[in-house]
Amino acid sequence: MADKLKETMPSNDVNGTPKPSSPNADTAEQITMLWEYSPAPESSEHISISDKYHHFIGGEWVHPEKGRYMTTINPATENKLAEFAEGTSEDVKRAVKVARKAYEKSWSNLSGKERGKYIFRLARMIQEKARELAIIESMDGGKPIRESRDVDVPLAAAHFFYYAGWADKLGYAFPGRKADPLGVCGQIIPWNFPLLMLAWKIAPALATGNTVVLKPAETTPLTALKFAEICMDAGLPDGVVNIVTGAGQTGAAIVNHPDVDKIAFTGSTEIGKIIQKSIAGTGKKFTLELGGKGPLIIFEDAPIDQAVEGIINAIFFNQGHVCCAGSRLLVQEGISEKLIKKLKDRMETLIIGDPLDKNTDIGAINSRSQYERIMKYLETGKNEGAEMYQTSGSLPENGYFCRPTLFTGVSQSNRIVQEEIFGPVLTIQTFRTPDEAIEKANNTPYGLASGIWTDKGSKIFKTGQKIRSGVMWANTYNKFDPTAPFGGYKESGLGREGGLHGLYPYVNLTPV
Ligand code: NAP
Ligand code: MG
């Protein structure tokens, strides 16, 4: 099946060495010799995944009303990992009822100090189970173990620690105002950072005294279900956190439930718009963290090798499955040739393969449908007249893998420049003046994240002020911290998560 999908890819011999017809064969062969690593797979023997998961409602596992289950696979092998419950609106009703009861009877009556202790305990238990969570995240979603181990899981724990600290200090967060919880929060998350997005949602909600019904994405439900086990082990009062699994309809049932007070959604702009329409006029609070098409602006005075590393991190990190990925490179004309050459050389050294191997730089595309979507965009790019470059290293036989890809010869109106591909695909344009860079950077419907590389601090501030994006990194990219707010402009969303700002969407403020 995967073979058929990969017809468009350059081919390799059985050892994974590119065949001579491969466009970059010479360089690739030299590099293969230079970068031959022994496999270093992380063992998955000690992790425990059940064959079948039910919903986690009211502190216990609850069978789905209709008795239907879905399957989650490992996208790197296409093997089944587990079954999980398919939630109906009846299941959602049950979860919301339990969450309301927990809100009224226990959680909202606890002091901030007591809530903080529970959240702190959740953070510690994520740390204790870090290895297992990282391996399951990589197996279920396809991301390299280096990322789930060094980024996703530590940051998830850090978010719980951070918001545990706010729970008894809300009076300082909002001086002169009283912060009351909202009630029951419906939270819907995507597949690209499953545990981390769960942490971004659940930690501030609990810190402010709300209870939660959360739905993970259908391709990556496992770490949310492991988190349910952590909630049980932590002795969190029943019903404070409820996990209902399923597909889009399950999410829609949460959005449309009349007794949900707030919706926190991270996902595509398309679904974000549907959600905003459905809750218009209901009085529900909401935050939407949506898509992006981040520009990377490289000025002529930039430290070029540092910029190349930044670009690699911005777009090939996590297979480009990052909402804030830098997917549009804008490079000043004088250095474009040199930079592209260095970028291609660096790309050739990236190791694509088993997500559980500690050497792997680029893991599997999250699902077959996402793989097909990326392949369609590669065709679109070629049909739009752009020139495509792909690295020539080996790809595994099974699973969904995509080579890092560059498109040159693109224009601003091309679909591959305007639309979010959500894969390891970078378009390259040049500019002459800072104004031209700003104009091009702002010319998409999105405004989530951006990056600038230059030697001059003044240029960072002068250009940065004019870029419409929620986050801007300078001479680096994809750096996260729980204390920093994150969110978008334009079609990239509404509201902020993280930091002090991340408390606002979960409270009603009144003057004291
Ligand atoms: P998606 O299709 O919008 O799905 C996101 C979540 O919404 C999933 O749990 C999905 O369920 C659920 N869902 C689907 N239809 C729904 C509906 N009608 N009502 C309520 N929920 C519904 O997005 P995705 O493909 O999973 O994720 C990729 C997108 O997320 C990209 O566009 C990316 O930029 C964005 N993203 C943004 C941020 C940010 O912070 N701004 C962070 C991460 C990702 P199922 O998947 O189970 O069907
Ligand atoms: Mg999966």
Coordinates of C-alpha atoms and ligand atoms in Angstrom, one line a residue:
M1 CA 0.0 0.0 0.0
A2 CA 2.7 2.4 1.0
D3 CA 4.7 1.4 -2.1
K4 CA 1.9 2.5 -4.3
L5 CA 1.8 5.9 -2.5
K6 CA 5.5 6.4 -2.9
E7 CA 5.6 6.1 -6.7
T8 CA 6.6 9.7 -6.9
M9 CA 9.6 9.2 -4.7
P10 CA 13.2 8.6 -5.9
S11 CA 14.1 4.9 -5.5
N12 CA 16.8 3.2 -3.5
D13 CA 18.4 -0.3 -3.6
V14 CA 17.8 -2.9 -0.9
N15 CA 20.5 -1.4 1.4
G16 CA 18.8 2.0 1.1
T17 CA 21.6 3.4 -1.0
P18 CA 20.3 5.7 -3.7
K19 CA 20.4 4.2 -7.2
P20 CA 22.7 6.0 -9.7
S21 CA 19.8 7.6 -11.4
S22 CA 19.0 9.5 -8.2
P23 CA 19.4 13.2 -8.9
N24 CA 21.8 13.7 -6.0
A25 CA 23.6 10.4 -6.1
D26 CA 27.1 11.6 -5.8
T27 CA 26.6 13.8 -2.8
A28 CA 24.3 11.2 -1.2
E29 CA 26.8 8.4 -1.6
Q30 CA 29.6 10.5 0.0
I31 CA 27.3 11.5 2.8
T32 CA 25.9 8.0 3.4
M33 CA 29.6 6.9 3.9
L34 CA 30.1 9.8 6.3
W35 CA 26.9 9.4 8.2
E36 CA 26.4 5.7 8.5
Y37 CA 25.1 5.1 12.1
S38 CA 24.4 1.8 13.7
P39 CA 20.7 1.5 14.6
A40 CA 20.0 2.6 18.1
P41 CA 16.4 1.8 18.7
E42 CA 14.7 2.6 22.0
S43 CA 13.3 -0.6 23.5
S44 CA 9.5 -0.7 23.7
E45 CA 9.4 -3.8 25.8
H46 CA 8.7 -2.2 29.2
I47 CA 5.8 0.0 28.0
S48 CA 2.2 -1.2 28.5
I49 CA -0.6 -0.5 26.1
S50 CA -3.9 -2.2 26.5
D51 CA -5.6 -3.9 23.6
K52 CA -8.8 -1.9 24.1
Y53 CA -9.5 1.4 25.8
H54 CA -12.9 2.7 26.9
H55 CA -13.7 6.3 27.8
F56 CA -12.4 7.7 31.0
I57 CA -15.4 9.3 32.7
G58 CA -15.9 10.0 36.4
G59 CA -12.6 8.4 37.4
E60 CA -13.3 5.0 35.8
W61 CA -13.2 3.3 32.4
V62 CA -16.7 3.5 30.8
H63 CA -17.8 1.4 27.8
P64 CA -19.0 3.5 24.9
E65 CA -22.8 3.7 24.6
K66 CA -22.9 2.2 21.1
G67 CA -20.2 -0.3 21.9
R68 CA -18.1 0.8 18.9
Y69 CA -14.3 1.1 18.8
M70 CA -11.8 2.6 16.5
T71 CA -8.2 1.5 15.8
T72 CA -5.0 3.5 16.2
I73 CA -1.9 2.4 14.3
N74 CA 1.8 3.0 14.3
P75 CA 2.3 5.1 11.2
A76 CA 5.9 4.0 10.9
T77 CA 4.9 0.3 10.5
E78 CA 1.2 0.5 9.7
N79 CA 0.7 -2.1 12.5
K80 CA -2.3 -1.8 14.9
L81 CA -1.5 -0.6 18.4
A82 CA -4.8 -0.6 20.2
E83 CA -8.6 -0.1 19.9
F84 CA -10.3 2.9 21.6
A85 CA -13.9 3.9 22.1
E86 CA -15.8 5.8 19.5
G87 CA -17.7 8.5 21.4
T88 CA -21.3 9.4 20.6
S89 CA -23.2 12.4 21.8
E90 CA -24.6 10.2 24.6
D91 CA -21.1 9.5 25.8
V92 CA -20.3 13.2 25.7
K93 CA -23.5 13.9 27.7
R94 CA -22.5 11.5 30.3
A95 CA -19.0 13.0 30.6
V96 CA -20.3 16.6 30.8
K97 CA -22.7 15.6 33.5
V98 CA -20.0 14.0 35.6
A99 CA -17.7 17.0 35.0
R100 CA -20.4 19.4 36.1
K101 CA -21.0 17.4 39.3
A102 CA -17.2 17.3 40.0
Y103 CA -17.0 21.0 39.4
E104 CA -19.9 21.8 41.8
K105 CA -19.2 19.2 44.5
S106 CA -15.5 19.1 44.8
W107 CA -13.1 20.9 42.5
S108 CA -14.4 24.5 42.5
N109 CA -14.6 24.3 46.3
L110 CA -11.0 23.3 46.9
S111 CA -8.6 26.0 47.9
G112 CA -6.0 27.0 45.2
K113 CA -3.3 25.5 47.4
E114 CA -5.1 22.1 47.3
R115 CA -5.7 22.2 43.6
G116 CA -2.0 23.2 43.1
K117 CA -0.9 20.1 45.0
Y118 CA -2.9 17.8 42.7
I119 CA -1.5 19.5 39.6
F120 CA 2.0 19.4 41.0
R121 CA 1.5 15.6 41.5
L122 CA 0.3 15.2 37.9
A123 CA 3.5 16.9 36.8
R124 CA 5.7 14.7 38.9
M125 CA 4.0 11.6 37.6
I126 CA 4.5 12.7 34.0
Q127 CA 8.2 13.0 34.9
E128 CA 8.2 9.6 36.5
K129 CA 6.6 8.0 33.4
A130 CA 8.5 10.1 31.0
R131 CA 10.2 7.3 29.2
E132 CA 7.0 5.3 28.7
L133 CA 5.1 8.3 27.5
A134 CA 7.8 9.3 25.1
I135 CA 7.9 5.9 23.5
I136 CA 4.1 5.6 23.2
E137 CA 4.0 9.1 21.7
S138 CA 6.5 8.1 19.0
M139 CA 4.8 4.8 18.3
D140 CA 1.3 6.3 18.1
G141 CA 2.2 9.5 16.2
G142 CA 5.4 8.8 14.2
K143 CA 7.6 11.5 15.7
P144 CA 11.2 10.8 16.4
I145 CA 11.9 9.6 20.0
R146 CA 14.5 12.4 20.4
E147 CA 11.7 14.9 20.1
S148 CA 9.1 13.1 22.2
R149 CA 11.8 12.4 24.8
D150 CA 13.5 15.8 24.8
V151 CA 10.6 18.2 23.8
D152 CA 7.1 16.9 24.1
V153 CA 7.2 15.1 27.5
P154 CA 9.4 17.5 29.4
L155 CA 7.4 20.4 28.2
A156 CA 4.2 18.7 29.1
A157 CA 5.5 18.2 32.7
A158 CA 6.8 21.8 32.7
H159 CA 3.3 23.1 31.8
F160 CA 1.7 21.3 34.8
F161 CA 4.5 22.5 37.1
Y162 CA 4.0 26.1 35.9
Y163 CA 0.2 26.2 36.3
A164 CA 0.4 24.3 39.6
G165 CA 2.3 27.4 40.7
W166 CA -0.5 29.7 39.7
A167 CA -3.3 27.8 41.4
D168 CA -3.0 29.6 44.8
K169 CA -1.7 32.9 43.3
L170 CA -4.6 33.9 41.1
G171 CA -5.1 37.0 43.3
Y172 CA -1.6 38.2 42.1
A173 CA -2.4 37.2 38.5
F174 CA -5.4 39.6 38.5
P175 CA -4.8 42.3 41.1
G176 CA -7.9 44.1 42.1
R177 CA -10.1 41.5 40.5
K178 CA -11.6 38.2 41.6
A179 CA -11.1 35.3 39.3
D180 CA -13.9 32.7 39.3
P181 CA -13.8 29.5 37.3
L182 CA -16.1 29.1 34.3
G183 CA -17.3 25.5 35.0
V184 CA -17.0 22.7 32.5
C185 CA -14.4 23.1 29.7
G186 CA -14.6 21.1 26.4
Q187 CA -11.1 20.7 25.0
I188 CA -10.3 19.3 21.6
I189 CA -6.7 18.6 20.5
P190 CA -4.8 17.6 17.3
W191 CA -2.3 14.8 16.6
N192 CA 0.9 16.7 16.2
F193 CA 1.8 17.2 19.9
P194 CA -0.8 14.9 21.6
L195 CA 0.5 15.0 25.2
L196 CA 1.8 18.5 25.0
M197 CA -1.5 19.9 23.7
L198 CA -3.3 18.1 26.5
A199 CA -1.0 19.8 29.0
W200 CA -1.6 23.2 27.4
K201 CA -5.3 22.6 27.8
I202 CA -5.7 20.8 31.1
A203 CA -3.1 22.5 33.3
P204 CA -4.5 26.0 33.2
A205 CA -8.1 24.8 33.3
L206 CA -7.5 22.8 36.5
A207 CA -5.4 25.6 38.1
T208 CA -8.3 28.0 37.8
G209 CA -10.8 25.6 39.2
N210 CA -12.6 24.2 36.1
T211 CA -13.3 20.6 35.2
V212 CA -12.6 19.1 31.8
V213 CA -13.9 16.9 29.0
L214 CA -11.1 16.4 26.6
K215 CA -11.0 14.6 23.2
P216 CA -7.7 13.6 21.7
A217 CA -7.2 13.1 17.9
E218 CA -8.3 9.8 16.5
T219 CA -4.8 8.9 15.2
T220 CA -3.1 9.7 18.5
P221 CA -5.3 8.9 21.5
L222 CA -2.8 6.8 23.5
T223 CA -0.9 9.3 25.6
A224 CA -4.2 11.0 26.6
L225 CA -5.4 7.5 27.8
K226 CA -2.2 7.0 29.7
F227 CA -2.7 10.4 31.2
A228 CA -6.1 9.1 32.4
E229 CA -4.3 6.3 34.3
I230 CA -2.0 9.0 35.8
C231 CA -5.1 10.9 37.0
M232 CA -6.3 7.7 38.7
D233 CA -2.9 7.0 40.3
A234 CA -2.7 10.6 41.4
G235 CA -6.0 10.3 43.3
L236 CA -7.4 13.3 41.4
P237 CA -11.1 13.6 42.4
D238 CA -13.4 11.7 40.1
G239 CA -14.8 13.6 37.2
V240 CA -12.3 16.5 37.2
V241 CA -10.6 15.2 34.1
N242 CA -12.6 13.1 31.6
I243 CA -11.3 11.8 28.4
V244 CA -13.8 10.9 25.6
T245 CA -12.2 9.4 22.5
G246 CA -13.6 9.3 19.0
A247 CA -13.5 11.2 15.7
G248 CA -14.7 14.6 14.5
Q249 CA -18.4 14.0 15.5
T250 CA -17.3 13.4 19.1
G251 CA -15.6 16.7 19.0
A252 CA -18.7 18.4 17.5
A253 CA -20.8 16.8 20.3
I254 CA -18.6 18.5 22.9
V255 CA -18.7 21.8 21.1
N256 CA -22.5 21.7 20.8
H257 CA -23.3 20.5 24.3
P258 CA -25.3 23.2 26.0
D259 CA -23.8 22.7 29.5
V260 CA -20.2 23.3 28.3
D261 CA -19.0 26.7 29.4
K262 CA -15.8 27.0 27.3
I263 CA -14.3 25.4 24.2
A264 CA -10.6 25.2 23.8
F265 CA -9.7 23.9 20.4
T266 CA -6.4 23.3 18.6
G267 CA -6.5 22.1 15.1
S268 CA -7.1 23.2 11.5
T269 CA -8.5 26.6 10.5
E270 CA -11.3 24.8 8.6
I271 CA -12.6 23.1 11.7
G272 CA -11.9 26.2 13.8
K273 CA -14.3 28.2 11.6
I274 CA -17.0 25.5 11.9
I275 CA -16.6 25.6 15.7
Q276 CA -16.8 29.4 15.9
K277 CA -20.0 29.4 13.8
S278 CA -21.6 26.6 16.0
I279 CA -21.0 28.5 19.2
A280 CA -21.8 32.0 18.0
G281 CA -24.5 33.4 20.3
T282 CA -24.3 30.7 22.9
G283 CA -22.2 32.7 25.4
K284 CA -19.6 30.0 25.5
K285 CA -16.1 31.3 25.9
F286 CA -13.6 29.9 23.4
T287 CA -10.0 29.9 22.3
L288 CA -8.9 28.7 18.9
E289 CA -5.3 27.7 18.1
L290 CA -5.3 27.1 14.3
G291 CA -3.0 26.7 11.3
G292 CA 0.0 28.6 10.1
K293 CA 2.4 29.3 7.2
G294 CA 5.4 30.8 9.0
P295 CA 7.9 33.0 7.2
L296 CA 11.6 32.6 7.8
I297 CA 13.4 35.8 6.9
I298 CA 17.2 35.5 6.3
F299 CA 19.1 38.8 5.8
E300 CA 22.4 39.0 4.1
D301 CA 24.2 39.7 7.3
A302 CA 22.9 36.6 9.0
P303 CA 25.3 34.0 10.4
I304 CA 24.6 31.6 7.6
D305 CA 25.3 28.2 9.2
Q306 CA 23.2 29.2 12.2
A307 CA 20.4 30.2 9.8
V308 CA 20.7 26.8 8.0
E309 CA 20.3 25.0 11.4
G310 CA 17.4 27.2 12.2
I311 CA 15.6 26.4 8.9
I312 CA 16.1 22.7 9.4
N313 CA 14.6 23.0 12.9
A314 CA 11.8 25.2 11.7
I315 CA 10.4 23.0 9.0
F316 CA 11.8 19.5 9.2
F317 CA 11.4 19.1 13.0
N318 CA 8.5 16.7 13.6
Q319 CA 8.1 16.1 9.9
G320 CA 6.8 19.7 9.4
H321 CA 3.7 18.7 11.6
V322 CA 4.0 21.9 13.5
C323 CA 1.4 24.6 13.4
C324 CA 4.1 27.2 13.9
A325 CA 6.5 25.5 11.3
G326 CA 8.5 27.9 9.2
S327 CA 7.4 26.7 5.8
R328 CA 8.2 29.8 3.7
L329 CA 11.8 30.8 3.4
L330 CA 12.4 34.4 2.4
V331 CA 16.1 34.9 1.7
Q332 CA 17.9 38.1 0.7
E333 CA 19.0 37.9 -2.9
G334 CA 22.8 38.3 -2.4
I335 CA 23.1 35.1 -0.3
S336 CA 20.3 33.0 -1.7
E337 CA 22.6 30.7 -3.9
K338 CA 25.0 30.1 -1.1
L339 CA 22.3 29.5 1.5
I340 CA 20.3 27.1 -0.7
K341 CA 23.5 25.1 -1.4
K342 CA 24.3 24.8 2.3
L343 CA 20.7 24.0 3.1
K344 CA 20.7 21.1 0.5
D345 CA 23.9 19.7 1.9
R346 CA 22.6 19.8 5.4
M347 CA 19.3 18.2 4.3
E348 CA 21.2 15.3 2.8
T349 CA 22.5 14.4 6.3
L350 CA 19.1 14.1 7.8
I351 CA 18.2 10.6 8.8
I352 CA 14.7 9.5 7.9
G353 CA 13.3 6.3 9.5
D354 CA 12.3 4.4 12.6
P355 CA 10.9 7.0 15.0
L356 CA 12.1 4.9 17.9
D357 CA 15.7 5.1 16.7
K358 CA 17.7 7.7 18.6
N359 CA 19.6 8.7 15.4
T360 CA 16.4 9.5 13.5
D361 CA 15.9 13.1 12.6
I362 CA 12.7 12.7 10.6
G363 CA 10.1 10.1 11.6
A364 CA 6.8 9.0 10.0
I365 CA 4.0 11.2 8.6
N366 CA 1.2 10.9 11.1
S367 CA -1.4 9.1 9.0
R368 CA -2.1 7.8 5.5
S369 CA -4.5 10.6 4.9
Q370 CA -1.9 13.2 5.9
Y371 CA 0.7 11.5 3.7
E372 CA -1.7 11.6 0.7
R373 CA -2.4 15.3 1.4
I374 CA 1.3 16.1 1.3
M375 CA 1.8 14.1 -1.9
K376 CA -1.0 16.0 -3.5
Y377 CA 0.7 19.3 -2.6
L378 CA 3.9 18.1 -4.1
E379 CA 2.0 17.5 -7.3
T380 CA 0.3 20.9 -7.0
G381 CA 3.7 22.5 -6.6
K382 CA 5.1 20.9 -9.7
N383 CA 2.0 21.7 -11.7
E384 CA 2.3 25.4 -10.6
G385 CA 5.7 25.4 -12.3
A386 CA 7.9 25.3 -9.2
E387 CA 11.1 23.3 -9.2
M388 CA 11.1 20.5 -6.6
Y389 CA 14.2 19.2 -4.8
Q390 CA 14.1 16.2 -2.5
T391 CA 16.9 14.5 -0.5
S392 CA 18.0 11.2 -1.8
G393 CA 18.6 9.1 1.3
S394 CA 16.8 5.8 2.0
L395 CA 13.2 5.4 3.1
P396 CA 11.8 2.5 5.1
E397 CA 9.8 -0.1 3.2
N398 CA 6.6 0.3 5.2
G399 CA 4.9 3.2 6.8
Y400 CA 4.3 6.8 5.7
F401 CA 7.6 8.6 5.1
C402 CA 8.3 11.8 3.1
R403 CA 11.6 13.1 2.1
P404 CA 12.5 16.7 3.1
T405 CA 11.4 18.8 0.1
L406 CA 12.3 22.3 -1.2
F407 CA 10.4 24.3 -3.9
T408 CA 12.2 27.1 -5.7
G409 CA 10.8 29.2 -8.5
V410 CA 7.6 29.9 -6.7
S411 CA 5.5 33.0 -6.7
Q412 CA 3.5 34.6 -3.9
S413 CA 0.1 33.5 -5.4
N414 CA 1.1 29.8 -5.6
R415 CA -1.0 27.5 -3.5
I416 CA 2.1 25.9 -2.0
V417 CA 3.1 29.4 -0.8
Q418 CA -0.4 30.3 0.6
E419 CA -1.7 27.0 2.0
E420 CA -0.6 25.1 5.0
I421 CA 0.9 21.7 3.9
F422 CA 1.7 20.4 7.3
G423 CA 4.6 18.3 6.0
P424 CA 8.4 18.6 5.5
V425 CA 8.0 21.0 2.6
L426 CA 9.7 24.4 2.3
T427 CA 9.1 27.0 -0.4
I428 CA 11.9 29.5 -1.2
Q429 CA 11.5 33.1 -2.4
T430 CA 14.0 35.9 -2.5
F431 CA 13.8 39.6 -1.5
R432 CA 15.9 42.7 -2.0
T433 CA 14.8 45.1 0.7
P434 CA 13.4 44.7 4.3
D435 CA 10.1 46.2 3.1
E436 CA 9.7 43.5 0.4
A437 CA 10.4 40.8 3.0
I438 CA 7.8 42.2 5.3
E439 CA 5.2 42.5 2.5
K440 CA 5.8 38.9 1.5
A441 CA 5.9 37.6 5.0
N442 CA 2.5 39.1 5.8
N443 CA 0.9 38.0 2.6
T444 CA -1.0 34.9 3.6
P445 CA -4.2 34.4 5.6
Y446 CA -2.2 33.2 8.6
G447 CA -0.1 34.8 11.3
L448 CA 1.1 32.3 13.9
A449 CA 4.9 32.3 14.0
S450 CA 7.9 33.7 12.1
G451 CA 11.7 33.8 12.3
I452 CA 14.3 36.3 11.5
W453 CA 18.1 35.8 11.1
T454 CA 20.4 38.8 11.1
D455 CA 23.4 40.0 12.9
K456 CA 21.7 43.3 13.8
G457 CA 19.5 43.5 16.8
S458 CA 18.0 46.8 15.4
K459 CA 16.9 45.0 12.3
I460 CA 15.2 42.3 14.3
F461 CA 13.1 44.9 16.2
K462 CA 12.4 47.1 13.1
T463 CA 11.3 44.3 10.9
G464 CA 9.8 42.2 13.7
Q465 CA 7.4 45.0 14.7
K466 CA 5.8 44.9 11.2
I467 CA 5.4 41.1 10.9
R468 CA 1.9 40.1 11.9
S469 CA 2.5 36.9 13.8
G470 CA 1.8 35.8 17.4
V471 CA 5.3 34.5 17.9
M472 CA 8.6 35.6 16.5
W473 CA 11.9 34.0 17.0
A474 CA 15.2 35.7 16.2
N475 CA 18.2 33.7 15.2
T476 CA 16.5 30.6 16.5
Y477 CA 13.2 28.8 16.0
N478 CA 10.7 26.5 17.8
K479 CA 11.7 27.4 21.3
F480 CA 8.9 26.9 23.8
D481 CA 8.5 27.8 27.5
P482 CA 5.4 27.5 29.6
T483 CA 5.8 31.1 30.8
A484 CA 5.4 32.5 27.2
P485 CA 2.0 33.1 25.6
F486 CA 1.4 31.4 22.3
G487 CA -1.4 32.1 19.7
G488 CA -2.2 33.6 16.4
Y489 CA -3.3 36.6 14.3
K490 CA -5.8 36.4 11.4
E491 CA -6.8 32.9 10.5
S492 CA -4.3 31.4 12.9
G493 CA -6.7 31.7 15.7
L494 CA -8.0 33.7 18.7
G495 CA -6.8 33.8 22.2
R496 CA -3.5 32.9 23.9
E497 CA -2.3 29.8 25.7
G498 CA 0.7 29.6 28.0
G499 CA 2.0 32.1 30.6
L500 CA -0.2 34.4 32.6
H501 CA -2.2 35.1 29.4
G502 CA -3.2 31.5 29.3
L503 CA -5.2 31.9 32.6
Y504 CA -7.5 34.5 31.1
P505 CA -9.6 32.2 28.9
Y506 CA -10.5 30.1 32.0
V507 CA -11.8 32.7 34.4
N508 CA -14.5 35.2 34.9
L509 CA -13.1 38.4 36.3
T510 CA -15.0 40.8 38.6
P511 CA -13.8 43.8 40.6
V512 CA -13.2 43.1 44.3
Ligands
NAP1 P1 -8.3 19.0 12.7 O1 -8.8 18.1 11.6 O2 -8.9 20.4 12.8 O3 -8.6 18.2 14.0 C1 -8.3 18.7 15.3 C2 -9.2 18.0 16.3 O4 -10.6 18.4 16.1 C3 -9.1 16.5 16.3 O5 -9.3 16.0 17.6 C4 -10.4 16.2 15.4 O6 -10.9 14.9 15.6 C5 -11.3 17.2 15.9 N1 -12.4 17.6 15.0 C6 -12.6 17.2 13.7 N2 -13.8 17.7 13.2 C7 -14.4 18.3 14.2 C8 -15.6 19.1 14.4 N3 -16.4 19.2 13.4 N4 -15.9 19.6 15.6 C9 -15.1 19.4 16.6 N5 -13.9 18.8 16.6 C10 -13.5 18.2 15.4 O7 -6.8 19.2 12.7 P2 -5.7 18.1 12.6 O8 -5.5 17.7 11.2 O9 -5.9 17.1 13.6 O10 -4.4 19.0 13.0 C11 -3.6 19.7 12.2 C12 -4.0 21.2 12.3 O11 -3.9 21.7 13.6 C13 -3.1 22.0 11.4 O12 -3.8 22.9 10.7 C14 -2.2 22.8 12.5 O13 -1.7 24.0 12.1 C15 -3.2 22.9 13.6 N6 -2.5 23.1 14.9 C16 -2.5 24.3 15.5 C17 -1.8 24.5 16.7 C18 -1.8 25.9 17.3 O14 -1.5 25.9 18.5 N7 -2.2 26.9 16.6 C19 -1.2 23.4 17.3 C20 -1.2 22.2 16.7 C21 -1.9 22.0 15.5 P3 -10.2 13.7 14.8 O15 -8.8 14.0 14.4 O16 -10.2 12.6 15.8 O17 -11.1 13.4 13.6
MG2 MG -1.7 6.3 15.9

